PDB file of C-alpha atoms in Angstrom:
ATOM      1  CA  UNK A   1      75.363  80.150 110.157  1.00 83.00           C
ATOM      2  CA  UNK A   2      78.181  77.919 109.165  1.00 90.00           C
ATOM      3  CA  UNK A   3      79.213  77.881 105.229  1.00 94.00           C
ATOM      4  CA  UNK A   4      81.292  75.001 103.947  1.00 95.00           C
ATOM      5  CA  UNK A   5      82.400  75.056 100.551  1.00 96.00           C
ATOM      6  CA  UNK A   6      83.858  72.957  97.834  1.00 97.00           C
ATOM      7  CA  UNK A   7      84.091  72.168  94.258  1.00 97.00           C
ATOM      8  CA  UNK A   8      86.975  73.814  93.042  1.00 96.00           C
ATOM      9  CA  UNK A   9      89.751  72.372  91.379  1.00 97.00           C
ATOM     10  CA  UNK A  10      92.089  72.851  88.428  1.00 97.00           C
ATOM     11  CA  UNK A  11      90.933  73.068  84.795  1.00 98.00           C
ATOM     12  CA  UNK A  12      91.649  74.070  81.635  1.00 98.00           C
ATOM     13  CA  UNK A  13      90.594  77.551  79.815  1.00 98.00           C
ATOM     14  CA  UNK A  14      86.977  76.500  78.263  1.00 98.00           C
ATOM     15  CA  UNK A  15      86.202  74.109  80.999  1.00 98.00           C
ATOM     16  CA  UNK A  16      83.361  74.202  83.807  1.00 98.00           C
ATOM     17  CA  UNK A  17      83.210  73.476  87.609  1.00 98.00           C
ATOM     18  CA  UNK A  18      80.175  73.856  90.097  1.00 98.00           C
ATOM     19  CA  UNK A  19      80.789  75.365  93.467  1.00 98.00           C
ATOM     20  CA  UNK A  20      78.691  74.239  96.181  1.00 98.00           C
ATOM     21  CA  UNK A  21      78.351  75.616  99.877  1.00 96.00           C
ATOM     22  CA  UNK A  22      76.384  73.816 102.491  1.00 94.00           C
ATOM     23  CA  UNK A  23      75.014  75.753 105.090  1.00 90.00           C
ATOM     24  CA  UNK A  24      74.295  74.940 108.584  1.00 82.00           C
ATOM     25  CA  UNK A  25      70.989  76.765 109.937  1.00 68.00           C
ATOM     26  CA  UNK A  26      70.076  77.175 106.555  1.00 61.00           C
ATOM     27  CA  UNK A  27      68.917  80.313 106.050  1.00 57.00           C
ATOM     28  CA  UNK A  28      68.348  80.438 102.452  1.00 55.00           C
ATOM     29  CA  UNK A  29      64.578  81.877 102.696  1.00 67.00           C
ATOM     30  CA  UNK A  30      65.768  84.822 104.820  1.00 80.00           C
ATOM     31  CA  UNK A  31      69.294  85.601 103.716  1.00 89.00           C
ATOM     32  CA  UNK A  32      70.822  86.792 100.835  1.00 93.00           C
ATOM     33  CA  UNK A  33      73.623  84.177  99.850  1.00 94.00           C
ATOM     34  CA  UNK A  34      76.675  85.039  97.496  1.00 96.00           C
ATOM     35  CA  UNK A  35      79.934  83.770  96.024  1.00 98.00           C
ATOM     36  CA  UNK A  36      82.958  86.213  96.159  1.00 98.00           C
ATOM     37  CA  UNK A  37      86.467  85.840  95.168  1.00 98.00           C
ATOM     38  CA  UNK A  38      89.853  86.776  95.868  1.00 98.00           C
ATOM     39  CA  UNK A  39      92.744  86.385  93.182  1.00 96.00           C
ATOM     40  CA  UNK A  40      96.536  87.098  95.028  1.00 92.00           C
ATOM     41  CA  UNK A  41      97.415  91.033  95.421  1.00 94.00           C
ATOM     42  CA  UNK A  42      93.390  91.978  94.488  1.00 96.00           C
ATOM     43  CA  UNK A  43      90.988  92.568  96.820  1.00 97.00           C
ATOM     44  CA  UNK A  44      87.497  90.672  97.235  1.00 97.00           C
ATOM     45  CA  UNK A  45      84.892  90.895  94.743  1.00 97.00           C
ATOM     46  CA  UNK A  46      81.044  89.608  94.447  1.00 97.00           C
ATOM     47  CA  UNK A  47      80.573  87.389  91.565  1.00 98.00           C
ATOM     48  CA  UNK A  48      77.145  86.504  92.414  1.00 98.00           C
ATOM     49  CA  UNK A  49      74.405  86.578  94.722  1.00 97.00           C
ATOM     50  CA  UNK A  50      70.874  85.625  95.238  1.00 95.00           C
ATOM     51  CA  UNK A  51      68.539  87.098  98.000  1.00 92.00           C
ATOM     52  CA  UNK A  52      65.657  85.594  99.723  1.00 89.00           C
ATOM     53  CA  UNK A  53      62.958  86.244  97.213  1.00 90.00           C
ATOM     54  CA  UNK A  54      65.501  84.566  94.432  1.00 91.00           C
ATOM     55  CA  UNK A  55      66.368  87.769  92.476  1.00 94.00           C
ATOM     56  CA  UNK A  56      70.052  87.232  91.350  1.00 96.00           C
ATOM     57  CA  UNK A  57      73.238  89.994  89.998  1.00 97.00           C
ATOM     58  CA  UNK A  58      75.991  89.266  88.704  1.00 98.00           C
ATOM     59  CA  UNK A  59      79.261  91.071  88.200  1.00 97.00           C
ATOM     60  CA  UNK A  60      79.886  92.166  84.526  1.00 97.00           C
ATOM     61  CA  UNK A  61      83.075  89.567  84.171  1.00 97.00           C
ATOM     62  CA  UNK A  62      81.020  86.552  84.568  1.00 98.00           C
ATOM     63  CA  UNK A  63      77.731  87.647  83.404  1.00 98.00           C
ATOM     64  CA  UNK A  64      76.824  84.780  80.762  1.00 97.00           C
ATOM     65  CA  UNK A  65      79.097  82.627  81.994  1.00 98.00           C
ATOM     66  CA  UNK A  66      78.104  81.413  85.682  1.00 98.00           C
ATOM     67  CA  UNK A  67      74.953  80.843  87.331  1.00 98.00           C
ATOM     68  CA  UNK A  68      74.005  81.113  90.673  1.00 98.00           C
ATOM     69  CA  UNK A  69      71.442  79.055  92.320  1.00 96.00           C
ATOM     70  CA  UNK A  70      69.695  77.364  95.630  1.00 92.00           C
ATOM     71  CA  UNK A  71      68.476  74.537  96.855  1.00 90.00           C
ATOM     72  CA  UNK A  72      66.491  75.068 100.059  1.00 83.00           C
ATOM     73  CA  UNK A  73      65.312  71.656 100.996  1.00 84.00           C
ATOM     74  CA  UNK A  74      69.104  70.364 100.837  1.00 87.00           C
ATOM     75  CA  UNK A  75      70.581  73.633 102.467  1.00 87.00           C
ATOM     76  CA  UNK A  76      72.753  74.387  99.735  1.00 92.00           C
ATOM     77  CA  UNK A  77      74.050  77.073  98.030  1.00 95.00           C
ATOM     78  CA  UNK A  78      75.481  76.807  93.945  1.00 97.00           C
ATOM     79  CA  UNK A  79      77.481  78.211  91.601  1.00 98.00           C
ATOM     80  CA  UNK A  80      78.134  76.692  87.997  1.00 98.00           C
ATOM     81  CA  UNK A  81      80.989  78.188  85.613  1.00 98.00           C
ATOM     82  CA  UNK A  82      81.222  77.612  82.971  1.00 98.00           C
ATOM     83  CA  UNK A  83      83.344  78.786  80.265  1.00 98.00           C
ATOM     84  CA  UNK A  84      86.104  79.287  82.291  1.00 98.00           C
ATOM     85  CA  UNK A  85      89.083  81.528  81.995  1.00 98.00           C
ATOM     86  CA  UNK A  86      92.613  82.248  83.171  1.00 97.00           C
ATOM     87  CA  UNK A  87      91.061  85.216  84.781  1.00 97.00           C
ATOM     88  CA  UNK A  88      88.352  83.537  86.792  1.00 98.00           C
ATOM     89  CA  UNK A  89      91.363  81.597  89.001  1.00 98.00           C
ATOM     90  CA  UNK A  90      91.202  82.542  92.651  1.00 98.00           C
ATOM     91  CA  UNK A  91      89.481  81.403  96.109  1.00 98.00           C
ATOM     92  CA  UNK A  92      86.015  81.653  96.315  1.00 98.00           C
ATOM     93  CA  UNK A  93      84.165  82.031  99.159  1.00 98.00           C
ATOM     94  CA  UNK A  94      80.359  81.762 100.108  1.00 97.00           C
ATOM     95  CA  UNK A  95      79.136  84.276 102.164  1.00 96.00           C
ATOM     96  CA  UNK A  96      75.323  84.989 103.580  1.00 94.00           C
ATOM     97  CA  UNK A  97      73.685  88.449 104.763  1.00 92.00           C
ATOM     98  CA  UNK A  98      70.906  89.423 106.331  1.00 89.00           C
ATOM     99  CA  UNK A  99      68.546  89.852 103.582  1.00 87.00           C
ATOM    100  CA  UNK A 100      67.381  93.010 100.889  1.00 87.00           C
ATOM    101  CA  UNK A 101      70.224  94.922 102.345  1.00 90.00           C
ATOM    102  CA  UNK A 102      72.600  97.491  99.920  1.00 91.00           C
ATOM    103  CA  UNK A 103      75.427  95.130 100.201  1.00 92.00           C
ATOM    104  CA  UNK A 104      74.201  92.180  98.996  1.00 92.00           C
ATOM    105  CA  UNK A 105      72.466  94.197  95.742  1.00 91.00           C
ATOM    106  CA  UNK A 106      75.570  95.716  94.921  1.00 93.00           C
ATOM    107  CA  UNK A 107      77.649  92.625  95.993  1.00 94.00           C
ATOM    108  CA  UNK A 108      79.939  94.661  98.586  1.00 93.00           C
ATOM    109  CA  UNK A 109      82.394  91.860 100.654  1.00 94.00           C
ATOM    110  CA  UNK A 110      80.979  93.046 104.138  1.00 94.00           C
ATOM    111  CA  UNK A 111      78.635  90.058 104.496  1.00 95.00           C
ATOM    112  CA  UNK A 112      78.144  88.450 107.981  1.00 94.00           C
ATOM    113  CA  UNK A 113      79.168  85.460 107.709  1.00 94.00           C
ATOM    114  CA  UNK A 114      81.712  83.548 105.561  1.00 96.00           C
ATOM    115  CA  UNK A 115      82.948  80.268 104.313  1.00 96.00           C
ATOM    116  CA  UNK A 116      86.566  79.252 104.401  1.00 96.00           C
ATOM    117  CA  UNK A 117      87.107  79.339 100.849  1.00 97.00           C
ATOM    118  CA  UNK A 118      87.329  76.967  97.788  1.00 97.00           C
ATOM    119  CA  UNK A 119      90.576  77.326  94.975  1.00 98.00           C
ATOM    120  CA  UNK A 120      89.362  77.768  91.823  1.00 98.00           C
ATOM    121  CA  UNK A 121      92.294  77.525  89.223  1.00 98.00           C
ATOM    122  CA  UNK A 122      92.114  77.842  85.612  1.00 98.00           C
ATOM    123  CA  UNK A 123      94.863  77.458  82.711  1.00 97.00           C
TER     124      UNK A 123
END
């Protein structure tokens, strides 16, 4: 599975952005597909995830705020935010696992596979 993402970009405090990771081998119906980020000097956290029957989570920080979501016939993976804040600035990544496994329902970083990364800065 190859992830590609993009979307980010540099906005003000207030503003939205969509993410958007296409996937090669699309494996949306059996895999559990997330968005994680890494700010500088903190390590990787989930922000979101949605698994193969489309139950979502999302961490406490953006709960409200950003929305995760799928589109299987296009092979594409999304993330609007929305209400963005200084906070929220760092790479995110896509990332997919094998599906209804503990890491992707408590959003732990050890996924399989991984996209290079979009910048997502807000100010």
């Amino acid at each position: 599975v190859q992830l590609v993402e993009s979307g980010g970009g540099s906005v003000q405090a207030g503003g939205s952005l969509r993410l958007s990771c296409a996937a090669s081998a699309y494996s949306g119906s059996t895999y559990c597909m997330g968005w994680f980020r890494q700010a500088p000097g903190k390590e990787r956290e989930g922000v979101a995830v949605i698994d193969s029957d489309g139950s979502t989570r999302y961490a406490d920080s953006v709960k409200g705020r950003f929305t995760i979501s799928k589109d299987n016939a296009k092979n594409t993976l999304y993330l609007q935010m929305n209400s963005l804040k200084p906070e929220d600035t760092a790479l995110y990544y896509c990332a997919a696992d094998p599906s209804f496994l503990e890491r992707c329902r408590v959003m732990r970083a050890e996924f399989i596979y991984w996209g290079q990364g979009t910048q997502v800065t807000v100010s």
